[in-house]
Amino acid sequence: VQLQASGGGLVQAGGSLRLSCAASGLSFSDYGLGWFRQAARSEREFVAAVTWSGGSTYYAEPVKGRFTVSRDNAKSTAYLQMNNLKPEDTAVYFCAAGRLAVKDASVYDYWGQGTLVTVSS
């Protein structure tokens, strides 16, 4: 199983990025997909999640209204659209697949390698 996160980069505050998470080696549509992030000297934290069908989504409070999680099961890919980025969004972003789309990182079975997002002020 492999999850490949991509799309990170350097962006100015107020800008946008779209992260992708391409999955292989698993039945993608059987899994919920979560996004987490870890800033320097901080714990990993939940960002957003989408259920296997894409019918339900969940967001952490700091990103509500700015980030949108989605998925395309035909492409085995999930996305995190990030708008109005803030310097405090700077972190390594990880995608993870699990049987449930929840905030609890321990529930997820598979993790991608992470992609760095840097937001300058």
mmCIF file of N, CA and C in Angstrom:
data_model
loop_
_atom_site.group_PDB
_atom_site.id
_atom_site.type_symbol
_atom_site.label_atom_id
_atom_site.label_comp_id
_atom_site.label_asym_id
_atom_site.label_seq_id
_atom_site.Cartn_x
_atom_site.Cartn_y
_atom_site.Cartn_z
ATOM 1 N N VAL A 1 0.848 -1.186 0.000
ATOM 2 C CA VAL A 1 0.000 0.000 0.000
ATOM 3 C C VAL A 1 0.884 1.236 0.000
ATOM 4 N N GLN A 2 0.504 2.189 -0.810
ATOM 5 C CA GLN A 2 1.262 3.433 -0.874
ATOM 6 C C GLN A 2 0.307 4.614 -0.994
ATOM 7 N N LEU A 3 0.576 5.635 -0.184
ATOM 8 C CA LEU A 3 -0.121 6.904 -0.281
ATOM 9 C C LEU A 3 0.919 7.969 -0.599
ATOM 10 N N GLN A 4 0.719 8.663 -1.686
ATOM 11 C CA GLN A 4 1.687 9.655 -2.151
ATOM 12 C C GLN A 4 1.054 11.037 -2.082
ATOM 13 N N ALA A 5 1.484 11.816 -1.101
ATOM 14 C CA ALA A 5 0.985 13.191 -0.968
ATOM 15 C C ALA A 5 1.859 14.124 -1.784
ATOM 16 N N SER A 6 1.216 15.079 -2.426
ATOM 17 C CA SER A 6 1.955 16.048 -3.237
ATOM 18 C C SER A 6 1.200 17.362 -3.274
ATOM 19 N N GLY A 7 1.850 18.380 -3.824
ATOM 20 C CA GLY A 7 1.201 19.663 -3.998
ATOM 21 C C GLY A 7 1.628 20.738 -3.023
ATOM 22 N N GLY A 8 2.472 20.393 -2.074
ATOM 23 C CA GLY A 8 2.945 21.397 -1.135
ATOM 24 C C GLY A 8 3.876 22.391 -1.808
ATOM 25 N N GLY A 9 4.182 23.447 -1.077
ATOM 26 C CA GLY A 9 5.088 24.456 -1.604
ATOM 27 C C GLY A 9 5.063 25.697 -0.758
ATOM 28 N N LEU A 10 5.656 26.745 -1.303
ATOM 29 C CA LEU A 10 5.723 28.042 -0.626
ATOM 30 C C LEU A 10 4.672 28.974 -1.221
ATOM 31 N N VAL A 11 3.880 29.575 -0.348
ATOM 32 C CA VAL A 11 2.816 30.470 -0.801
ATOM 33 C C VAL A 11 2.712 31.628 0.171
ATOM 34 N N GLN A 12 2.298 32.765 -0.331
ATOM 35 C CA GLN A 12 2.097 33.922 0.534
ATOM 36 C C GLN A 12 0.776 33.798 1.284
ATOM 37 N N ALA A 13 0.706 34.453 2.412
ATOM 38 C CA ALA A 13 -0.532 34.480 3.183
ATOM 39 C C ALA A 13 -1.666 34.984 2.297
ATOM 40 N N GLY A 14 -2.814 34.319 2.410
ATOM 41 C CA GLY A 14 -3.958 34.650 1.571
ATOM 42 C C GLY A 14 -4.031 33.841 0.297
ATOM 43 N N GLY A 15 -2.970 33.122 -0.001
ATOM 44 C CA GLY A 15 -2.926 32.321 -1.218
ATOM 45 C C GLY A 15 -3.581 30.969 -1.056
ATOM 46 N N SER A 16 -3.476 30.157 -2.102
ATOM 47 C CA SER A 16 -4.121 28.850 -2.131
ATOM 48 C C SER A 16 -3.156 27.778 -2.605
ATOM 49 N N LEU A 17 -3.409 26.573 -2.151
ATOM 50 C CA LEU A 17 -2.717 25.377 -2.635
ATOM 51 C C LEU A 17 -3.714 24.239 -2.658
ATOM 52 N N ARG A 18 -3.476 23.275 -3.536
ATOM 53 C CA ARG A 18 -4.265 22.056 -3.532
ATOM 54 C C ARG A 18 -3.336 20.870 -3.364
ATOM 55 N N LEU A 19 -3.541 20.134 -2.295
ATOM 56 C CA LEU A 19 -2.773 18.926 -2.050
ATOM 57 C C LEU A 19 -3.504 17.729 -2.650
ATOM 58 N N SER A 20 -2.736 16.780 -3.122
ATOM 59 C CA SER A 20 -3.286 15.538 -3.641
ATOM 60 C C SER A 20 -2.711 14.365 -2.858
ATOM 61 N N CYS A 21 -3.497 13.315 -2.776
ATOM 62 C CA CYS A 21 -3.044 12.083 -2.128
ATOM 63 C C CYS A 21 -3.432 10.937 -3.049
ATOM 64 N N ALA A 22 -2.451 10.385 -3.745
ATOM 65 C CA ALA A 22 -2.693 9.296 -4.675
ATOM 66 C C ALA A 22 -2.429 7.967 -3.979
ATOM 67 N N ALA A 23 -3.400 7.076 -4.044
ATOM 68 C CA ALA A 23 -3.300 5.793 -3.348
ATOM 69 C C ALA A 23 -3.115 4.647 -4.332
ATOM 70 N N SER A 24 -2.394 3.655 -3.901
ATOM 71 C CA SER A 24 -2.233 2.433 -4.688
ATOM 72 C C SER A 24 -2.081 1.257 -3.736
ATOM 73 N N GLY A 25 -2.456 0.082 -4.220
ATOM 74 C CA GLY A 25 -2.291 -1.114 -3.428
ATOM 75 C C GLY A 25 -3.406 -1.392 -2.440
ATOM 76 N N LEU A 26 -4.478 -0.616 -2.507
ATOM 77 C CA LEU A 26 -5.627 -0.867 -1.642
ATOM 78 C C LEU A 26 -6.900 -0.530 -2.399
ATOM 79 N N SER A 27 -8.001 -1.058 -1.895
ATOM 80 C CA SER A 27 -9.297 -0.736 -2.484
ATOM 81 C C SER A 27 -9.723 0.629 -1.954
ATOM 82 N N PHE A 28 -9.350 1.652 -2.673
ATOM 83 C CA PHE A 28 -9.447 3.028 -2.182
ATOM 84 C C PHE A 28 -10.844 3.379 -1.702
ATOM 85 N N SER A 29 -11.852 2.940 -2.419
ATOM 86 C CA SER A 29 -13.215 3.325 -2.077
ATOM 87 C C SER A 29 -13.723 2.635 -0.809
ATOM 88 N N ASP A 30 -12.953 1.727 -0.249
ATOM 89 C CA ASP A 30 -13.323 1.083 1.013
ATOM 90 C C ASP A 30 -12.834 1.863 2.229
ATOM 91 N N TYR A 31 -12.059 2.904 1.988
ATOM 92 C CA TYR A 31 -11.381 3.587 3.087
ATOM 93 C C TYR A 31 -11.802 5.048 3.221
ATOM 94 N N GLY A 32 -11.918 5.485 4.464
ATOM 95 C CA GLY A 32 -11.979 6.901 4.736
ATOM 96 C C GLY A 32 -10.593 7.493 4.559
ATOM 97 N N LEU A 33 -10.544 8.786 4.317
ATOM 98 C CA LEU A 33 -9.277 9.442 4.061
ATOM 99 C C LEU A 33 -9.165 10.671 4.952
ATOM 100 N N GLY A 34 -8.062 10.734 5.668
ATOM 101 C CA GLY A 34 -7.851 11.874 6.545
ATOM 102 C C GLY A 34 -6.612 12.651 6.163
ATOM 103 N N TRP A 35 -6.637 13.935 6.492
ATOM 104 C CA TRP A 35 -5.467 14.800 6.346
ATOM 105 C C TRP A 35 -5.053 15.270 7.743
ATOM 106 N N PHE A 36 -3.785 15.208 7.997
ATOM 107 C CA PHE A 36 -3.206 15.660 9.251
ATOM 108 C C PHE A 36 -2.028 16.573 8.933
ATOM 109 N N ARG A 37 -1.611 17.334 9.916
ATOM 110 C CA ARG A 37 -0.439 18.169 9.713
ATOM 111 C C ARG A 37 0.399 18.207 10.971
ATOM 112 N N GLN A 38 1.668 18.482 10.778
ATOM 113 C CA GLN A 38 2.579 18.587 11.909
ATOM 114 C C GLN A 38 3.511 19.756 11.657
ATOM 115 N N ALA A 39 3.405 20.752 12.503
ATOM 116 C CA ALA A 39 4.301 21.902 12.443
ATOM 117 C C ALA A 39 5.549 21.599 13.256
ATOM 118 N N ALA A 40 6.577 22.374 13.018
ATOM 119 C CA ALA A 40 7.822 22.180 13.750
ATOM 120 C C ALA A 40 7.566 22.294 15.258
ATOM 121 N N ARG A 41 8.122 21.366 16.010
ATOM 122 C CA ARG A 41 8.036 21.368 17.471
ATOM 123 C C ARG A 41 6.600 21.243 17.973
ATOM 124 N N SER A 42 5.745 20.650 17.145
ATOM 125 C CA SER A 42 4.355 20.462 17.546
ATOM 126 C C SER A 42 3.909 19.029 17.310
ATOM 127 N N GLU A 43 2.803 18.678 17.943
ATOM 128 C CA GLU A 43 2.227 17.367 17.737
ATOM 129 C C GLU A 43 1.478 17.332 16.400
ATOM 130 N N ARG A 44 1.335 16.137 15.864
ATOM 131 C CA ARG A 44 0.528 15.978 14.670
ATOM 132 C C ARG A 44 -0.926 16.265 15.019
ATOM 133 N N GLU A 45 -1.608 16.976 14.150
ATOM 134 C CA GLU A 45 -2.995 17.326 14.434
ATOM 135 C C GLU A 45 -3.890 17.036 13.236
ATOM 136 N N PHE A 46 -5.121 16.763 13.546
ATOM 137 C CA PHE A 46 -6.134 16.497 12.536
ATOM 138 C C PHE A 46 -6.464 17.777 11.770
ATOM 139 N N VAL A 47 -6.673 17.626 10.460
ATOM 140 C CA VAL A 47 -7.048 18.760 9.624
ATOM 141 C C VAL A 47 -8.439 18.545 9.028
ATOM 142 N N ALA A 48 -8.614 17.421 8.346
ATOM 143 C CA ALA A 48 -9.880 17.163 7.658
ATOM 144 C C ALA A 48 -9.977 15.687 7.318
ATOM 145 N N ALA A 49 -11.203 15.234 7.078
ATOM 146 C CA ALA A 49 -11.414 13.850 6.684
ATOM 147 C C ALA A 49 -12.642 13.752 5.793
ATOM 148 N N VAL A 50 -12.639 12.717 4.970
ATOM 149 C CA VAL A 50 -13.763 12.460 4.075
ATOM 150 C C VAL A 50 -14.078 10.978 4.119
ATOM 151 N N THR A 51 -15.355 10.651 4.157
ATOM 152 C CA THR A 51 -15.757 9.261 4.210
ATOM 153 C C THR A 51 -15.498 8.565 2.878
ATOM 154 N N TRP A 52 -15.654 7.243 2.874
ATOM 155 C CA TRP A 52 -15.303 6.449 1.698
ATOM 156 C C TRP A 52 -16.049 6.901 0.446
ATOM 157 N N SER A 53 -17.282 7.336 0.615
ATOM 158 C CA SER A 53 -18.098 7.734 -0.530
ATOM 159 C C SER A 53 -17.901 9.193 -0.913
ATOM 160 N N GLY A 54 -17.285 9.939 -0.019
ATOM 161 C CA GLY A 54 -17.193 11.384 -0.221
ATOM 162 C C GLY A 54 -18.424 12.115 0.264
ATOM 163 N N GLY A 55 -19.367 11.376 0.834
ATOM 164 C CA GLY A 55 -20.631 11.983 1.217
ATOM 165 C C GLY A 55 -20.574 12.819 2.481
ATOM 166 N N SER A 56 -19.598 12.560 3.322
ATOM 167 C CA SER A 56 -19.467 13.328 4.560
ATOM 168 C C SER A 56 -18.029 13.802 4.733
ATOM 169 N N THR A 57 -17.908 15.014 5.226
ATOM 170 C CA THR A 57 -16.587 15.587 5.464
ATOM 171 C C THR A 57 -16.525 16.183 6.862
ATOM 172 N N TYR A 58 -15.326 16.261 7.400
ATOM 173 C CA TYR A 58 -15.112 16.767 8.745
ATOM 174 C C TYR A 58 -13.873 17.657 8.734
ATOM 175 N N TYR A 59 -13.924 18.701 9.563
ATOM 176 C CA TYR A 59 -12.833 19.664 9.570
ATOM 177 C C TYR A 59 -12.471 20.060 10.991
ATOM 178 N N ALA A 60 -11.205 20.341 11.178
ATOM 179 C CA ALA A 60 -10.773 20.957 12.420
ATOM 180 C C ALA A 60 -11.217 22.417 12.418
ATOM 181 N N GLU A 61 -11.470 22.950 13.596
ATOM 182 C CA GLU A 61 -11.974 24.321 13.687
ATOM 183 C C GLU A 61 -11.083 25.356 13.000
ATOM 184 N N PRO A 62 -9.770 25.270 13.129
ATOM 185 C CA PRO A 62 -8.923 26.319 12.529
ATOM 186 C C PRO A 62 -9.000 26.408 11.003
ATOM 187 N N VAL A 63 -9.490 25.343 10.354
ATOM 188 C CA VAL A 63 -9.495 25.344 8.886
ATOM 189 C C VAL A 63 -10.900 25.392 8.301
ATOM 190 N N LYS A 64 -11.900 25.346 9.142
ATOM 191 C CA LYS A 64 -13.275 25.379 8.633
ATOM 192 C C LYS A 64 -13.516 26.658 7.838
ATOM 193 N N GLY A 65 -14.152 26.485 6.688
ATOM 194 C CA GLY A 65 -14.446 27.632 5.833
ATOM 195 C C GLY A 65 -13.305 28.015 4.914
ATOM 196 N N ARG A 66 -12.125 27.448 5.125
ATOM 197 C CA ARG A 66 -10.969 27.759 4.271
ATOM 198 C C ARG A 66 -10.483 26.533 3.492
ATOM 199 N N PHE A 67 -10.586 25.369 4.081
ATOM 200 C CA PHE A 67 -10.115 24.132 3.457
ATOM 201 C C PHE A 67 -11.302 23.284 3.021
ATOM 202 N N THR A 68 -11.115 22.553 1.939
ATOM 203 C CA THR A 68 -12.129 21.634 1.447
ATOM 204 C C THR A 68 -11.474 20.303 1.096
ATOM 205 N N VAL A 69 -11.991 19.236 1.689
ATOM 206 C CA VAL A 69 -11.487 17.899 1.397
ATOM 207 C C VAL A 69 -12.442 17.209 0.429
ATOM 208 N N SER A 70 -11.887 16.479 -0.511
ATOM 209 C CA SER A 70 -12.700 15.767 -1.493
ATOM 210 C C SER A 70 -11.931 14.538 -1.961
ATOM 211 N N ARG A 71 -12.592 13.736 -2.775
ATOM 212 C CA ARG A 71 -11.931 12.545 -3.296
ATOM 213 C C ARG A 71 -12.540 12.167 -4.630
ATOM 214 N N ASP A 72 -11.750 11.463 -5.425
ATOM 215 C CA ASP A 72 -12.188 10.909 -6.692
ATOM 216 C C ASP A 72 -11.830 9.429 -6.656
ATOM 217 N N ASN A 73 -12.803 8.596 -6.345
ATOM 218 C CA ASN A 73 -12.523 7.171 -6.188
ATOM 219 C C ASN A 73 -12.088 6.525 -7.504
ATOM 220 N N ALA A 74 -12.549 7.055 -8.612
ATOM 221 C CA ALA A 74 -12.139 6.508 -9.911
ATOM 222 C C ALA A 74 -10.642 6.702 -10.142
ATOM 223 N N LYS A 75 -10.072 7.733 -9.541
ATOM 224 C CA LYS A 75 -8.643 8.009 -9.683
ATOM 225 C C LYS A 75 -7.846 7.592 -8.443
ATOM 226 N N SER A 76 -8.531 7.037 -7.450
ATOM 227 C CA SER A 76 -7.871 6.658 -6.191
ATOM 228 C C SER A 76 -7.067 7.819 -5.618
ATOM 229 N N THR A 77 -7.675 8.971 -5.646
ATOM 230 C CA THR A 77 -6.982 10.192 -5.216
ATOM 231 C C THR A 77 -7.904 11.040 -4.347
ATOM 232 N N ALA A 78 -7.324 11.597 -3.311
ATOM 233 C CA ALA A 78 -8.033 12.551 -2.469
ATOM 234 C C ALA A 78 -7.340 13.903 -2.577
ATOM 235 N N TYR A 79 -8.091 14.943 -2.221
ATOM 236 C CA TYR A 79 -7.573 16.300 -2.382
ATOM 237 C C TYR A 79 -7.846 17.114 -1.121
ATOM 238 N N LEU A 80 -7.016 18.092 -0.925
ATOM 239 C CA LEU A 80 -7.250 19.081 0.128
ATOM 240 C C LEU A 80 -7.020 20.447 -0.503
ATOM 241 N N GLN A 81 -8.102 21.137 -0.774
ATOM 242 C CA GLN A 81 -8.022 22.489 -1.311
ATOM 243 C C GLN A 81 -7.890 23.451 -0.139
ATOM 244 N N MET A 82 -6.829 24.241 -0.156
ATOM 245 C CA MET A 82 -6.553 25.143 0.953
ATOM 246 C C MET A 82 -6.556 26.572 0.440
ATOM 247 N N ASN A 83 -7.502 27.345 0.917
ATOM 248 C CA ASN A 83 -7.633 28.751 0.511
ATOM 249 C C ASN A 83 -7.364 29.663 1.688
ATOM 250 N N ASN A 84 -7.094 30.910 1.390
ATOM 251 C CA ASN A 84 -6.844 31.913 2.417
ATOM 252 C C ASN A 84 -5.840 31.390 3.454
ATOM 253 N N LEU A 85 -4.742 30.900 2.955
ATOM 254 C CA LEU A 85 -3.742 30.310 3.843
ATOM 255 C C LEU A 85 -3.130 31.341 4.772
ATOM 256 N N LYS A 86 -2.799 30.872 5.964
ATOM 257 C CA LYS A 86 -2.214 31.720 7.005
ATOM 258 C C LYS A 86 -0.854 31.167 7.408
ATOM 259 N N PRO A 87 0.016 32.005 7.936
ATOM 260 C CA PRO A 87 1.329 31.496 8.374
ATOM 261 C C PRO A 87 1.219 30.325 9.350
ATOM 262 N N GLU A 88 0.193 30.313 10.164
ATOM 263 C CA GLU A 88 0.023 29.214 11.118
ATOM 264 C C GLU A 88 -0.391 27.903 10.463
ATOM 265 N N ASP A 89 -0.681 27.919 9.169
ATOM 266 C CA ASP A 89 -0.945 26.686 8.431
ATOM 267 C C ASP A 89 0.353 25.997 7.993
ATOM 268 N N THR A 90 1.474 26.645 8.196
ATOM 269 C CA THR A 90 2.758 26.060 7.819
ATOM 270 C C THR A 90 2.992 24.764 8.578
ATOM 271 N N ALA A 91 3.216 23.684 7.832
ATOM 272 C CA ALA A 91 3.384 22.363 8.436
ATOM 273 C C ALA A 91 3.682 21.351 7.326
ATOM 274 N N VAL A 92 4.053 20.169 7.750
ATOM 275 C CA VAL A 92 4.073 19.022 6.841
ATOM 276 C C VAL A 92 2.686 18.392 6.899
ATOM 277 N N TYR A 93 2.095 18.210 5.741
ATOM 278 C CA TYR A 93 0.752 17.660 5.642
ATOM 279 C C TYR A 93 0.825 16.197 5.209
ATOM 280 N N PHE A 94 0.083 15.366 5.925
ATOM 281 C CA PHE A 94 0.051 13.935 5.675
ATOM 282 C C PHE A 94 -1.357 13.496 5.318
ATOM 283 N N CYS A 95 -1.460 12.534 4.424
ATOM 284 C CA CYS A 95 -2.743 11.890 4.206
ATOM 285 C C CYS A 95 -2.681 10.482 4.784
ATOM 286 N N ALA A 96 -3.841 9.988 5.178
ATOM 287 C CA ALA A 96 -3.919 8.678 5.803
ATOM 288 C C ALA A 96 -5.229 8.012 5.411
ATOM 289 N N ALA A 97 -5.194 6.697 5.306
ATOM 290 C CA ALA A 97 -6.378 5.922 4.944
ATOM 291 C C ALA A 97 -6.738 4.989 6.084
ATOM 292 N N GLY A 98 -8.023 4.928 6.388
ATOM 293 C CA GLY A 98 -8.496 4.065 7.454
ATOM 294 C C GLY A 98 -9.939 3.672 7.225
ATOM 295 N N ARG A 99 -10.397 2.737 8.016
ATOM 296 C CA ARG A 99 -11.775 2.247 7.837
ATOM 297 C C ARG A 99 -12.797 3.297 8.230
ATOM 298 N N LEU A 100 -12.375 4.256 9.042
ATOM 299 C CA LEU A 100 -13.258 5.343 9.454
ATOM 300 C C LEU A 100 -12.611 6.684 9.125
ATOM 301 N N ALA A 101 -13.430 7.666 8.839
ATOM 302 C CA ALA A 101 -12.939 9.022 8.595
ATOM 303 C C ALA A 101 -13.142 9.824 9.884
ATOM 304 N N VAL A 102 -12.121 9.809 10.729
ATOM 305 C CA VAL A 102 -12.247 10.400 12.058
ATOM 306 C C VAL A 102 -11.037 11.264 12.388
ATOM 307 N N LYS A 103 -11.126 11.944 13.548
ATOM 308 C CA LYS A 103 -10.037 12.811 13.980
ATOM 309 C C LYS A 103 -8.887 12.031 14.619
ATOM 310 N N ASP A 104 -9.172 10.855 15.095
ATOM 311 C CA ASP A 104 -8.195 10.075 15.839
ATOM 312 C C ASP A 104 -7.186 9.430 14.899
ATOM 313 N N ALA A 105 -5.952 9.866 14.958
ATOM 314 C CA ALA A 105 -4.916 9.370 14.049
ATOM 315 C C ALA A 105 -4.660 7.876 14.220
ATOM 316 N N SER A 106 -4.911 7.343 15.413
ATOM 317 C CA SER A 106 -4.608 5.935 15.670
ATOM 318 C C SER A 106 -5.522 4.992 14.893
ATOM 319 N N VAL A 107 -6.606 5.509 14.370
ATOM 320 C CA VAL A 107 -7.565 4.680 13.633
ATOM 321 C C VAL A 107 -7.074 4.374 12.220
ATOM 322 N N TYR A 108 -6.196 5.212 11.705
ATOM 323 C CA TYR A 108 -5.773 5.087 10.315
ATOM 324 C C TYR A 108 -4.720 3.997 10.154
ATOM 325 N N ASP A 109 -4.869 3.241 9.079
ATOM 326 C CA ASP A 109 -3.996 2.100 8.832
ATOM 327 C C ASP A 109 -2.760 2.453 8.007
ATOM 328 N N TYR A 110 -2.927 3.387 7.090
ATOM 329 C CA TYR A 110 -1.853 3.682 6.139
ATOM 330 C C TYR A 110 -1.616 5.189 6.086
ATOM 331 N N TRP A 111 -0.350 5.543 5.958
ATOM 332 C CA TRP A 111 0.048 6.955 5.959
ATOM 333 C C TRP A 111 0.955 7.250 4.778
ATOM 334 N N GLY A 112 0.783 8.460 4.235
ATOM 335 C CA GLY A 112 1.689 8.946 3.205
ATOM 336 C C GLY A 112 2.920 9.575 3.837
ATOM 337 N N GLN A 113 3.832 10.003 3.014
ATOM 338 C CA GLN A 113 5.117 10.496 3.499
ATOM 339 C C GLN A 113 5.097 11.966 3.871
ATOM 340 N N GLY A 114 4.074 12.699 3.502
ATOM 341 C CA GLY A 114 3.991 14.107 3.867
ATOM 342 C C GLY A 114 4.480 15.040 2.785
ATOM 343 N N THR A 115 3.874 16.209 2.738
ATOM 344 C CA THR A 115 4.294 17.251 1.810
ATOM 345 C C THR A 115 4.319 18.572 2.577
ATOM 346 N N LEU A 116 5.365 19.349 2.368
ATOM 347 C CA LEU A 116 5.583 20.557 3.161
ATOM 348 C C LEU A 116 4.837 21.744 2.569
ATOM 349 N N VAL A 117 4.087 22.408 3.419
ATOM 350 C CA VAL A 117 3.409 23.649 3.060
ATOM 351 C C VAL A 117 4.010 24.762 3.906
ATOM 352 N N THR A 118 4.488 25.798 3.233
ATOM 353 C CA THR A 118 5.060 26.944 3.931
ATOM 354 C C THR A 118 4.309 28.190 3.500
ATOM 355 N N VAL A 119 3.760 28.899 4.482
ATOM 356 C CA VAL A 119 2.994 30.109 4.200
ATOM 357 C C VAL A 119 3.758 31.303 4.773
ATOM 358 N N SER A 120 4.146 32.196 3.907
ATOM 359 C CA SER A 120 4.913 33.362 4.341
ATOM 360 C C SER A 120 3.976 34.532 4.629
ATOM 361 N N SER A 121 4.379 35.354 5.572
ATOM 362 C CA SER A 121 3.533 36.497 5.954
ATOM 363 C C SER A 121 3.869 37.727 5.129
#
